[in-house]
PDB file of C-alpha atoms and ligand atoms in Angstrom:
ATOM      1  CA  LEU S   1       8.674 202.375 152.919  1.00 86.00           C
ATOM      2  CA  ILE S   2       5.880 199.909 153.568  1.00 94.00           C
ATOM      3  CA  PRO S   3       2.857 200.192 151.224  1.00 96.00           C
ATOM      4  CA  TRP S   4       0.070 202.721 151.918  1.00 96.00           C
ATOM      5  CA  PRO S   5      -2.796 201.074 153.894  1.00 97.00           C
ATOM      6  CA  LYS S   6      -5.553 199.831 151.573  1.00 97.00           C
ATOM      7  CA  VAL S   7      -8.987 200.040 153.176  1.00 97.00           C
ATOM      8  CA  ASP S   8     -12.428 199.449 151.670  1.00 98.00           C
ATOM      9  CA  PHE S   9     -14.032 202.489 153.347  1.00 98.00           C
ATOM     10  CA  ALA S  10     -17.491 201.653 151.943  1.00 98.00           C
ATOM     11  CA  LYS S  11     -17.514 198.604 154.200  1.00 98.00           C
ATOM     12  CA  PHE S  12     -17.826 200.932 157.205  1.00 98.00           C
ATOM     13  CA  GLY S  13     -20.337 203.531 155.961  1.00 98.00           C
ATOM     14  CA  PRO S  14     -21.441 205.722 153.056  1.00 98.00           C
ATOM     15  CA  ILE S  15     -18.659 207.475 151.099  1.00 98.00           C
ATOM     16  CA  GLU S  16     -18.274 210.014 148.270  1.00 98.00           C
ATOM     17  CA  ARG S  17     -15.277 210.248 145.886  1.00 97.00           C
ATOM     18  CA  ARG S  18     -14.248 213.831 145.082  1.00 95.00           C
ATOM     19  CA  GLU S  19     -11.475 214.657 142.577  1.00 95.00           C
ATOM     20  CA  LEU S  20      -8.795 217.019 143.974  1.00 94.00           C
ATOM     21  CA  PRO S  21      -8.694 220.469 142.299  1.00 92.00           C
ATOM     22  CA  ARG S  22      -5.832 220.961 139.811  1.00 90.00           C
ATOM     23  CA  ILE S  23      -3.914 223.277 142.181  1.00 91.00           C
ATOM     24  CA  LYS S  24      -3.981 220.671 144.967  1.00 92.00           C
ATOM     25  CA  LYS S  25      -2.730 217.968 142.591  1.00 92.00           C
ATOM     26  CA  ILE S  26       0.235 220.134 141.619  1.00 91.00           C
ATOM     27  CA  SER S  27       1.027 221.573 145.052  1.00 92.00           C
ATOM     28  CA  GLY S  28       0.600 218.174 146.723  1.00 94.00           C
ATOM     29  CA  ALA S  29       3.597 216.740 144.879  1.00 94.00           C
ATOM     30  CA  ASN S  30       5.697 219.817 145.734  1.00 95.00           C
ATOM     31  CA  LEU S  31       4.662 219.742 149.407  1.00 96.00           C
ATOM     32  CA  MET S  32       5.445 216.025 149.606  1.00 96.00           C
ATOM     33  CA  ARG S  33       8.940 216.518 148.153  1.00 97.00           C
ATOM     34  CA  ASN S  34       9.656 219.514 150.401  1.00 98.00           C
ATOM     35  CA  ALA S  35       8.355 217.807 153.558  1.00 98.00           C
ATOM     36  CA  VAL S  36      10.344 214.630 152.915  1.00 97.00           C
ATOM     37  CA  MET S  37      13.593 216.009 151.461  1.00 97.00           C
ATOM     38  CA  ILE S  38      14.295 219.076 153.623  1.00 98.00           C
ATOM     39  CA  PRO S  39      15.657 218.578 157.147  1.00 98.00           C
ATOM     40  CA  ALA S  40      13.342 221.270 158.477  1.00 98.00           C
ATOM     41  CA  VAL S  41      13.123 222.673 162.000  1.00 98.00           C
ATOM     42  CA  THR S  42      10.644 225.242 163.325  1.00 98.00           C
ATOM     43  CA  ASN S  43      11.359 227.930 165.956  1.00 97.00           C
ATOM     44  CA  HIS S  44       8.368 229.603 167.603  1.00 97.00           C
ATOM     45  CA  ASP S  45       8.436 233.084 169.064  1.00 97.00           C
ATOM     46  CA  ASP S  46       6.175 236.032 169.892  1.00 98.00           C
ATOM     47  CA  ALA S  47       6.506 239.657 168.798  1.00 98.00           C
ATOM     48  CA  ASP S  48       5.068 242.582 170.742  1.00 98.00           C
ATOM     49  CA  ILE S  49       3.024 244.501 168.130  1.00 98.00           C
ATOM     50  CA  THR S  50       1.123 246.786 170.536  1.00 98.00           C
ATOM     51  CA  GLU S  51       2.495 250.040 169.073  1.00 98.00           C
ATOM     52  CA  LEU S  52       2.562 248.738 165.497  1.00 98.00           C
ATOM     53  CA  GLU S  53      -1.125 247.775 165.666  1.00 98.00           C
ATOM     54  CA  ALA S  54      -1.999 251.260 166.972  1.00 98.00           C
ATOM     55  CA  PHE S  55      -0.029 252.758 164.044  1.00 97.00           C
ATOM     56  CA  ARG S  56      -1.778 250.404 161.575  1.00 98.00           C
ATOM     57  CA  LEU S  57      -5.224 251.449 162.807  1.00 97.00           C
ATOM     58  CA  GLN S  58      -4.215 255.130 162.581  1.00 96.00           C
ATOM     59  CA  LEU S  59      -2.902 254.624 159.024  1.00 95.00           C
ATOM     60  CA  ASN S  60      -6.137 252.963 157.980  1.00 96.00           C
ATOM     61  CA  LYS S  61      -8.110 255.889 159.375  1.00 95.00           C
ATOM     62  CA  GLU S  62      -5.878 258.367 157.471  1.00 94.00           C
ATOM     63  CA  HIS S  63      -6.259 256.407 154.226  1.00 91.00           C
ATOM     64  CA  GLU S  64      -9.937 255.517 154.653  1.00 90.00           C
ATOM     65  CA  LYS S  65     -10.947 257.373 151.483  1.00 90.00           C
ATOM     66  CA  SER S  66      -8.145 256.034 149.259  1.00 89.00           C
ATOM     67  CA  GLY S  67      -9.433 252.465 149.558  1.00 87.00           C
ATOM     68  CA  VAL S  68      -6.057 251.087 150.683  1.00 91.00           C
ATOM     69  CA  LYS S  69      -6.329 248.790 153.679  1.00 95.00           C
ATOM     70  CA  VAL S  70      -3.156 247.996 155.559  1.00 96.00           C
ATOM     71  CA  THR S  71      -3.084 244.603 157.304  1.00 93.00           C
ATOM     72  CA  MET S  72      -0.327 243.266 159.544  1.00 96.00           C
ATOM     73  CA  LEU S  73       0.919 241.211 156.583  1.00 98.00           C
ATOM     74  CA  ALA S  74       2.268 244.330 154.798  1.00 98.00           C
ATOM     75  CA  PHE S  75       4.363 245.229 157.870  1.00 98.00           C
ATOM     76  CA  LEU S  76       5.507 241.627 158.110  1.00 98.00           C
ATOM     77  CA  VAL S  77       6.763 241.762 154.510  1.00 98.00           C
ATOM     78  CA  LYS S  78       8.863 244.852 155.347  1.00 98.00           C
ATOM     79  CA  ALA S  79      10.074 243.419 158.663  1.00 98.00           C
ATOM     80  CA  CYS S  80      11.088 240.167 156.939  1.00 98.00           C
ATOM     81  CA  VAL S  81      13.054 242.092 154.298  1.00 98.00           C
ATOM     82  CA  ALA S  82      14.981 243.827 157.117  1.00 98.00           C
ATOM     83  CA  ALA S  83      15.682 240.471 158.805  1.00 98.00           C
ATOM     84  CA  LEU S  84      16.672 238.842 155.479  1.00 98.00           C
ATOM     85  CA  GLN S  85      19.108 241.685 154.826  1.00 98.00           C
ATOM     86  CA  ARG S  86      20.597 241.249 158.317  1.00 98.00           C
ATOM     87  CA  PHE S  87      20.785 237.432 157.906  1.00 98.00           C
ATOM     88  CA  PRO S  88      21.470 236.843 154.167  1.00 98.00           C
ATOM     89  CA  GLU S  89      21.638 233.039 154.389  1.00 98.00           C
ATOM     90  CA  PHE S  90      17.841 233.071 154.871  1.00 98.00           C
ATOM     91  CA  ASN S  91      17.523 234.764 151.444  1.00 98.00           C
ATOM     92  CA  ALA S  92      19.422 232.023 149.645  1.00 98.00           C
ATOM     93  CA  SER S  93      19.158 228.656 147.931  1.00 98.00           C
ATOM     94  CA  LEU S  94      21.430 225.632 147.840  1.00 98.00           C
ATOM     95  CA  ASP S  95      23.332 225.352 144.552  1.00 98.00           C
ATOM     96  CA  MET S  96      22.044 221.963 143.416  1.00 95.00           C
ATOM     97  CA  ASP S  97      24.278 222.023 140.309  1.00 96.00           C
ATOM     98  CA  SER S  98      27.173 221.381 142.694  1.00 95.00           C
ATOM     99  CA  GLY S  99      25.152 218.815 144.670  1.00 94.00           C
ATOM    100  CA  GLY S 100      24.251 221.376 147.288  1.00 94.00           C
ATOM    101  CA  GLU S 101      27.857 222.235 148.166  1.00 95.00           C
ATOM    102  CA  ALA S 102      27.445 226.003 147.801  1.00 97.00           C
ATOM    103  CA  LEU S 103      24.932 228.631 148.677  1.00 98.00           C
ATOM    104  CA  ILE S 104      23.457 231.091 146.173  1.00 98.00           C
ATOM    105  CA  LEU S 105      22.812 234.333 148.036  1.00 98.00           C
ATOM    106  CA  LYS S 106      20.215 236.539 146.347  1.00 98.00           C
ATOM    107  CA  ARG S 107      20.673 240.288 146.300  1.00 98.00           C
ATOM    108  CA  TYR S 108      16.978 240.882 145.677  1.00 98.00           C
ATOM    109  CA  TRP S 109      14.126 240.476 148.138  1.00 98.00           C
ATOM    110  CA  ASN S 110      10.947 238.981 146.672  1.00 98.00           C
ATOM    111  CA  ILE S 111       8.450 237.901 149.301  1.00 98.00           C
ATOM    112  CA  GLY S 112       5.889 235.187 148.528  1.00 98.00           C
ATOM    113  CA  PHE S 113       2.721 234.928 150.594  1.00 98.00           C
ATOM    114  CA  ALA S 114       0.412 231.933 150.900  1.00 97.00           C
ATOM    115  CA  ALA S 115      -3.091 232.774 149.724  1.00 96.00           C
ATOM    116  CA  ASP S 116      -6.059 230.553 150.487  1.00 93.00           C
ATOM    117  CA  THR S 117      -8.426 230.142 147.517  1.00 92.00           C
ATOM    118  CA  PRO S 118     -11.494 227.937 146.937  1.00 88.00           C
ATOM    119  CA  ASN S 119      -9.323 225.775 144.664  1.00 84.00           C
ATOM    120  CA  GLY S 120      -6.351 225.465 147.001  1.00 90.00           C
ATOM    121  CA  LEU S 121      -3.228 227.223 148.138  1.00 94.00           C
ATOM    122  CA  VAL S 122      -1.245 229.538 145.851  1.00 96.00           C
ATOM    123  CA  VAL S 123       1.800 231.700 146.566  1.00 97.00           C
ATOM    124  CA  PRO S 124       1.877 235.060 144.732  1.00 98.00           C
ATOM    125  CA  VAL S 125       5.037 237.123 145.088  1.00 98.00           C
ATOM    126  CA  ILE S 126       5.667 240.759 146.050  1.00 98.00           C
ATOM    127  CA  LYS S 127       8.678 241.578 143.866  1.00 98.00           C
ATOM    128  CA  ASN S 128      11.473 243.892 145.114  1.00 98.00           C
ATOM    129  CA  ALA S 129       9.740 244.395 148.465  1.00 98.00           C
ATOM    130  CA  ASP S 130      12.838 246.244 149.712  1.00 98.00           C
ATOM    131  CA  GLN S 131      12.048 249.082 147.277  1.00 98.00           C
ATOM    132  CA  LYS S 132       8.360 249.435 148.207  1.00 98.00           C
ATOM    133  CA  GLY S 133       6.620 251.175 151.098  1.00 96.00           C
ATOM    134  CA  VAL S 134       3.937 249.602 153.282  1.00 96.00           C
ATOM    135  CA  LEU S 135       1.073 251.319 151.393  1.00 96.00           C
ATOM    136  CA  HIS S 136       2.418 250.135 148.035  1.00 97.00           C
ATOM    137  CA  ILE S 137       2.827 246.600 149.424  1.00 98.00           C
ATOM    138  CA  SER S 138      -0.715 246.674 150.880  1.00 97.00           C
ATOM    139  CA  ARG S 139      -2.125 247.592 147.475  1.00 97.00           C
ATOM    140  CA  GLU S 140      -0.170 244.794 145.789  1.00 98.00           C
ATOM    141  CA  LEU S 141      -1.170 242.256 148.453  1.00 98.00           C
ATOM    142  CA  ALA S 142      -4.844 243.091 147.872  1.00 97.00           C
ATOM    143  CA  GLU S 143      -4.471 242.940 144.067  1.00 97.00           C
ATOM    144  CA  LEU S 144      -2.585 239.641 144.111  1.00 98.00           C
ATOM    145  CA  ALA S 145      -4.953 238.099 146.692  1.00 97.00           C
ATOM    146  CA  ALA S 146      -7.955 239.086 144.513  1.00 97.00           C
ATOM    147  CA  LYS S 147      -6.267 237.624 141.423  1.00 97.00           C
ATOM    148  CA  ALA S 148      -5.538 234.452 143.408  1.00 97.00           C
ATOM    149  CA  ARG S 149      -9.175 234.048 144.459  1.00 95.00           C
ATOM    150  CA  GLU S 150     -10.318 234.565 140.853  1.00 95.00           C
ATOM    151  CA  GLY S 151      -7.778 232.029 139.587  1.00 93.00           C
ATOM    152  CA  LYS S 152      -6.131 234.715 137.432  1.00 96.00           C
ATOM    153  CA  LEU S 153      -2.533 234.649 138.696  1.00 96.00           C
ATOM    154  CA  SER S 154       0.040 234.299 135.925  1.00 97.00           C
ATOM    155  CA  PRO S 155       3.137 232.102 136.327  1.00 96.00           C
ATOM    156  CA  ALA S 156       5.149 235.376 136.593  1.00 98.00           C
ATOM    157  CA  ASP S 157       2.986 236.468 139.566  1.00 98.00           C
ATOM    158  CA  MET S 158       3.994 233.272 141.366  1.00 97.00           C
ATOM    159  CA  SER S 159       7.684 233.004 140.551  1.00 97.00           C
ATOM    160  CA  GLY S 160      10.946 234.409 141.861  1.00 98.00           C
ATOM    161  CA  ALA S 161      10.231 234.371 145.608  1.00 98.00           C
ATOM    162  CA  THR S 162      13.257 234.386 147.905  1.00 98.00           C
ATOM    163  CA  PHE S 163      11.276 233.857 151.143  1.00 98.00           C
ATOM    164  CA  THR S 164       7.636 233.086 151.957  1.00 98.00           C
ATOM    165  CA  ILE S 165       5.187 234.197 154.633  1.00 98.00           C
ATOM    166  CA  SER S 166       2.165 232.071 155.465  1.00 98.00           C
ATOM    167  CA  SER S 167      -0.294 234.099 157.530  1.00 97.00           C
ATOM    168  CA  LEU S 168      -3.239 232.484 159.256  1.00 97.00           C
ATOM    169  CA  GLY S 169      -3.628 235.652 161.329  1.00 95.00           C
ATOM    170  CA  GLY S 170      -7.025 236.526 159.877  1.00 92.00           C
ATOM    171  CA  ILE S 171      -8.362 233.095 160.834  1.00 95.00           C
ATOM    172  CA  GLY S 172      -6.863 232.027 164.158  1.00 94.00           C
ATOM    173  CA  GLY S 173      -4.605 229.529 165.867  1.00 95.00           C
ATOM    174  CA  ARG S 174      -1.457 229.857 167.957  1.00 96.00           C
ATOM    175  CA  TYR S 175       1.479 228.325 166.088  1.00 97.00           C
ATOM    176  CA  PHE S 176       1.945 225.929 163.185  1.00 97.00           C
ATOM    177  CA  THR S 177       4.857 224.410 161.294  1.00 98.00           C
ATOM    178  CA  PRO S 178       4.828 225.636 157.672  1.00 98.00           C
ATOM    179  CA  ILE S 179       6.567 223.597 154.966  1.00 98.00           C
ATOM    180  CA  ILE S 180       9.456 225.339 153.190  1.00 98.00           C
ATOM    181  CA  ASN S 181       8.723 226.386 149.604  1.00 97.00           C
ATOM    182  CA  ALA S 182      11.802 224.905 147.847  1.00 97.00           C
ATOM    183  CA  PRO S 183      14.252 226.061 146.614  1.00 98.00           C
ATOM    184  CA  GLU S 184      13.848 228.675 149.367  1.00 98.00           C
ATOM    185  CA  VAL S 185      15.445 227.818 152.710  1.00 98.00           C
ATOM    186  CA  ALA S 186      13.006 229.330 155.200  1.00 98.00           C
ATOM    187  CA  ILE S 187       9.354 230.291 155.658  1.00 98.00           C
ATOM    188  CA  LEU S 188       7.572 232.336 158.306  1.00 98.00           C
ATOM    189  CA  GLY S 189       4.215 231.199 159.682  1.00 98.00           C
ATOM    190  CA  VAL S 190       2.101 233.823 161.430  1.00 98.00           C
ATOM    191  CA  CYS S 191      -0.997 233.292 163.587  1.00 98.00           C
ATOM    192  CA  LYS S 192      -3.573 235.525 165.227  1.00 98.00           C
ATOM    193  CA  SER S 193      -2.339 238.174 167.634  1.00 98.00           C
ATOM    194  CA  ARG S 194      -3.849 238.345 171.102  1.00 97.00           C
ATOM    195  CA  TRP S 195      -3.629 240.424 174.256  1.00 98.00           C
ATOM    196  CA  GLU S 196      -1.456 238.842 176.911  1.00 98.00           C
ATOM    197  CA  PRO S 197      -0.042 239.942 180.264  1.00 98.00           C
ATOM    198  CA  GLN S 198       3.662 240.761 179.955  1.00 97.00           C
ATOM    199  CA  TRP S 199       5.985 241.461 182.908  1.00 97.00           C
ATOM    200  CA  ASP S 200       7.546 244.945 182.555  1.00 95.00           C
ATOM    201  CA  GLY S 201       9.891 244.524 185.513  1.00 97.00           C
ATOM    202  CA  GLN S 202       7.362 245.741 188.055  1.00 98.00           C
ATOM    203  CA  GLN S 203       3.942 244.582 186.981  1.00 98.00           C
ATOM    204  CA  PHE S 204       2.045 242.671 184.345  1.00 98.00           C
ATOM    205  CA  VAL S 205       0.818 244.925 181.543  1.00 98.00           C
ATOM    206  CA  PRO S 206      -1.471 244.031 178.618  1.00 98.00           C
ATOM    207  CA  ARG S 207       0.479 243.752 175.339  1.00 98.00           C
ATOM    208  CA  LEU S 208      -0.634 242.596 171.885  1.00 98.00           C
ATOM    209  CA  MET S 209       1.491 239.565 170.995  1.00 98.00           C
ATOM    210  CA  LEU S 210       1.907 238.084 167.499  1.00 98.00           C
ATOM    211  CA  PRO S 211       2.835 234.374 167.284  1.00 98.00           C
ATOM    212  CA  LEU S 212       5.610 233.632 164.780  1.00 98.00           C
ATOM    213  CA  SER S 213       6.805 230.226 163.548  1.00 98.00           C
ATOM    214  CA  LEU S 214       9.968 230.154 161.451  1.00 98.00           C
ATOM    215  CA  THR S 215      10.723 226.905 159.599  1.00 98.00           C
ATOM    216  CA  TRP S 216      14.264 226.629 158.235  1.00 98.00           C
ATOM    217  CA  ASP S 217      16.440 224.204 156.303  1.00 98.00           C
ATOM    218  CA  HIS S 218      19.044 222.757 158.690  1.00 98.00           C
ATOM    219  CA  ARG S 219      21.452 222.121 155.799  1.00 98.00           C
ATOM    220  CA  VAL S 220      21.806 225.882 155.456  1.00 98.00           C
ATOM    221  CA  ILE S 221      20.743 227.434 158.761  1.00 98.00           C
ATOM    222  CA  ASP S 222      21.520 226.591 162.392  1.00 97.00           C
ATOM    223  CA  GLY S 223      19.227 226.887 165.391  1.00 97.00           C
ATOM    224  CA  ALA S 224      21.173 229.819 166.825  1.00 97.00           C
ATOM    225  CA  ALA S 225      20.818 231.780 163.561  1.00 98.00           C
ATOM    226  CA  ALA S 226      17.085 231.017 163.473  1.00 98.00           C
ATOM    227  CA  ALA S 227      16.670 232.214 167.073  1.00 98.00           C
ATOM    228  CA  ARG S 228      18.590 235.410 166.159  1.00 98.00           C
ATOM    229  CA  PHE S 229      16.428 235.922 163.058  1.00 98.00           C
ATOM    230  CA  ASN S 230      13.227 235.626 165.129  1.00 98.00           C
ATOM    231  CA  ALA S 231      14.597 237.852 167.887  1.00 98.00           C
ATOM    232  CA  TYR S 232      15.563 240.537 165.341  1.00 98.00           C
ATOM    233  CA  LEU S 233      12.214 240.235 163.559  1.00 98.00           C
ATOM    234  CA  GLY S 234      10.512 240.685 166.942  1.00 98.00           C
ATOM    235  CA  GLN S 235      12.593 243.811 167.644  1.00 98.00           C
ATOM    236  CA  ILE S 236      11.636 245.340 164.288  1.00 98.00           C
ATOM    237  CA  LEU S 237       7.940 244.576 164.769  1.00 98.00           C
ATOM    238  CA  ALA S 238       8.093 246.036 168.294  1.00 98.00           C
ATOM    239  CA  ASP S 239       9.765 249.213 167.016  1.00 97.00           C
ATOM    240  CA  PHE S 240      10.168 249.780 163.267  1.00 94.00           C
ATOM    241  CA  ARG S 241      12.668 252.619 163.909  1.00 94.00           C
ATOM    242  CA  ARG S 242      15.210 249.818 164.380  1.00 93.00           C
ATOM    243  CA  VAL S 243      15.392 249.279 160.599  1.00 90.00           C
ATOM    244  CA  LEU S 244      17.252 252.603 160.500  1.00 89.00           C
ATOM    245  CA  LEU S 245      20.087 251.322 162.700  1.00 86.00           C
TER     246      LEU S 245
HETATM  247  N1  LIG Y 301      -3.647 238.837 164.028  1.00 62.78           N
HETATM  248  C1  LIG Y 301      -4.895 239.319 164.196  1.00 62.78           C
HETATM  249  N2  LIG Y 301      -5.671 239.732 163.181  1.00 62.78           N
HETATM  250  C2  LIG Y 301      -5.149 239.652 161.933  1.00 62.78           C
HETATM  251  C3  LIG Y 301      -3.861 239.168 161.683  1.00 62.78           C
HETATM  252  C4  LIG Y 301      -3.097 238.747 162.793  1.00 62.78           C
HETATM  253  N3  LIG Y 301      -1.865 238.256 162.647  1.00 62.78           N
HETATM  254  N4  LIG Y 301      -3.628 239.193 160.354  1.00 62.78           N
HETATM  255  C5  LIG Y 301      -4.732 239.695 159.779  1.00 62.78           C
HETATM  256  N5  LIG Y 301      -5.644 239.966 160.738  1.00 62.78           N
HETATM  257  C6  LIG Y 301      -6.995 240.531 160.528  1.00 62.78           C
HETATM  258  C7  LIG Y 301      -6.963 241.656 159.528  1.00 62.78           C
HETATM  259  O1  LIG Y 301      -6.585 242.868 160.133  1.00 62.78           O
HETATM  260  C8  LIG Y 301      -8.396 241.654 159.055  1.00 62.78           C
HETATM  261  O2  LIG Y 301      -9.204 242.251 160.074  1.00 62.78           O
HETATM  262  P1  LIG Y 301     -10.479 243.186 159.706  1.00 62.78           P
HETATM  263  O3  LIG Y 301     -11.344 242.350 158.816  1.00 62.78           O
HETATM  264  O4  LIG Y 301     -11.058 243.492 161.034  1.00 62.78           O
HETATM  265  O5  LIG Y 301      -9.932 244.377 159.021  1.00 62.78           O
HETATM  266  C9  LIG Y 301      -8.760 240.166 159.034  1.00 62.78           C
HETATM  267  O6  LIG Y 301      -7.825 239.543 159.930  1.00 62.78           O
HETATM  268  C10 LIG Y 301      -8.675 239.508 157.671  1.00 62.78           C
HETATM  269  O7  LIG Y 301      -7.414 239.735 157.100  1.00 62.78           O
HETATM  270  P2  LIG Y 301      -7.091 239.136 155.640  1.00 62.78           P
HETATM  271  O8  LIG Y 301      -6.907 237.671 155.743  1.00 62.78           O
HETATM  272  O9  LIG Y 301      -8.151 239.608 154.721  1.00 62.78           O
HETATM  273  O10 LIG Y 301      -5.772 239.901 155.205  1.00 62.78           O
HETATM  274  P3  LIG Y 301      -4.248 239.484 155.373  1.00 62.78           P
HETATM  275  O11 LIG Y 301      -3.493 240.564 154.719  1.00 62.78           O
HETATM  276  O12 LIG Y 301      -3.923 239.159 156.770  1.00 62.78           O
HETATM  277  O13 LIG Y 301      -4.094 238.119 154.528  1.00 62.78           O
HETATM  278  C11 LIG Y 301      -4.135 236.610 152.701  1.00 62.78           C
HETATM  279  C12 LIG Y 301      -4.284 238.064 153.146  1.00 62.78           C
HETATM  280  C13 LIG Y 301      -4.368 236.508 151.205  1.00 62.78           C
HETATM  281  C14 LIG Y 301      -2.747 236.089 153.040  1.00 62.78           C
HETATM  282  C15 LIG Y 301      -5.190 235.764 153.480  1.00 62.78           C
HETATM  283  O14 LIG Y 301      -6.492 236.153 153.102  1.00 62.78           O
HETATM  284  C16 LIG Y 301      -5.037 234.277 153.321  1.00 62.78           C
HETATM  285  O15 LIG Y 301      -5.363 233.700 152.288  1.00 62.78           O
HETATM  286  N6  LIG Y 301      -4.524 233.606 154.385  1.00 62.78           N
HETATM  287  C17 LIG Y 301      -4.396 232.168 154.439  1.00 62.78           C
HETATM  288  C18 LIG Y 301      -2.980 231.713 154.117  1.00 62.78           C
HETATM  289  C19 LIG Y 301      -2.867 230.225 154.314  1.00 62.78           C
HETATM  290  O16 LIG Y 301      -3.772 229.481 153.984  1.00 62.78           O
HETATM  291  N7  LIG Y 301      -1.754 229.775 154.902  1.00 62.78           N
HETATM  292  C20 LIG Y 301      -1.584 228.413 155.235  1.00 62.78           C
HETATM  293  C21 LIG Y 301      -0.637 227.795 154.292  1.00 62.78           C
HETATM  294  S1  LIG Y 301      -0.277 226.145 154.779  1.00 62.78           S
HETATM  295  O17 LIG Y 301      -1.565 225.365 154.262  1.00 62.78           O
END
């Protein structure tokens, strides 16, 4: 690689030097390694969450007094577990002890989620998400997100993930290309849902569409498998009864 450009910025205008927070210093090195070393590809897709959103709003009304607030992220955790169980190579890591010649498939489903904090990005983990309901997951998401903002996450809170979700849904945007959180082999990026006209065979009807961006490690996963994963995830989000099949 050629050297990084060296520029005397002060020559062009006033500047201020600001030290990076500790979290950014640590995560920067990890992000750099993961971005450079993983042959990553991203597939974008949309899921129809019209009925799921109506159910979510109804649930929140029912549980108004309990203080539990269900966001789309809790359903996404459950939907991802279903897709990871259907496509186990997404819930795996390369066995680096053998130089990456084997895959270690994990029979547990721990879902990390990116949480934005004033000091930088952290990834707390919902452990054994397959064994928890949406209300339980919602409570844990809120607790872990609060701990993250207060800088109180323990190393145990942030370890053991088998797959990560990065949701920018509360903020905005259409699609983005998340960086895989090694040694995981895939990550799901989620943006803000919006109403769009969808053709139902006879007419355009308004449907609430959720943009999904799945980044995957091409050493482990192929494009066809990624497209199947997204299609299945979309089916689950459109109709959660499909997890029973
Ligand atoms: N589409 C539309 N609205 C959405 C949505 C989506 N996909 N996802 C969440 N929302 C809404 C929520 O319903 C909530 O609405 P109300 O305030 O009206 O109830 C609002 O957006 C805020 O949600 P939230 O962000 O508080 O909750 P969450 O469960 O969606 O996310 C957390 C929690 C911790 C993941 C989030 O706060 C956060 O930090 N996100 C940023 C992650 C990030 O930085 N990723 C990038 C990593 S790469 O640098």
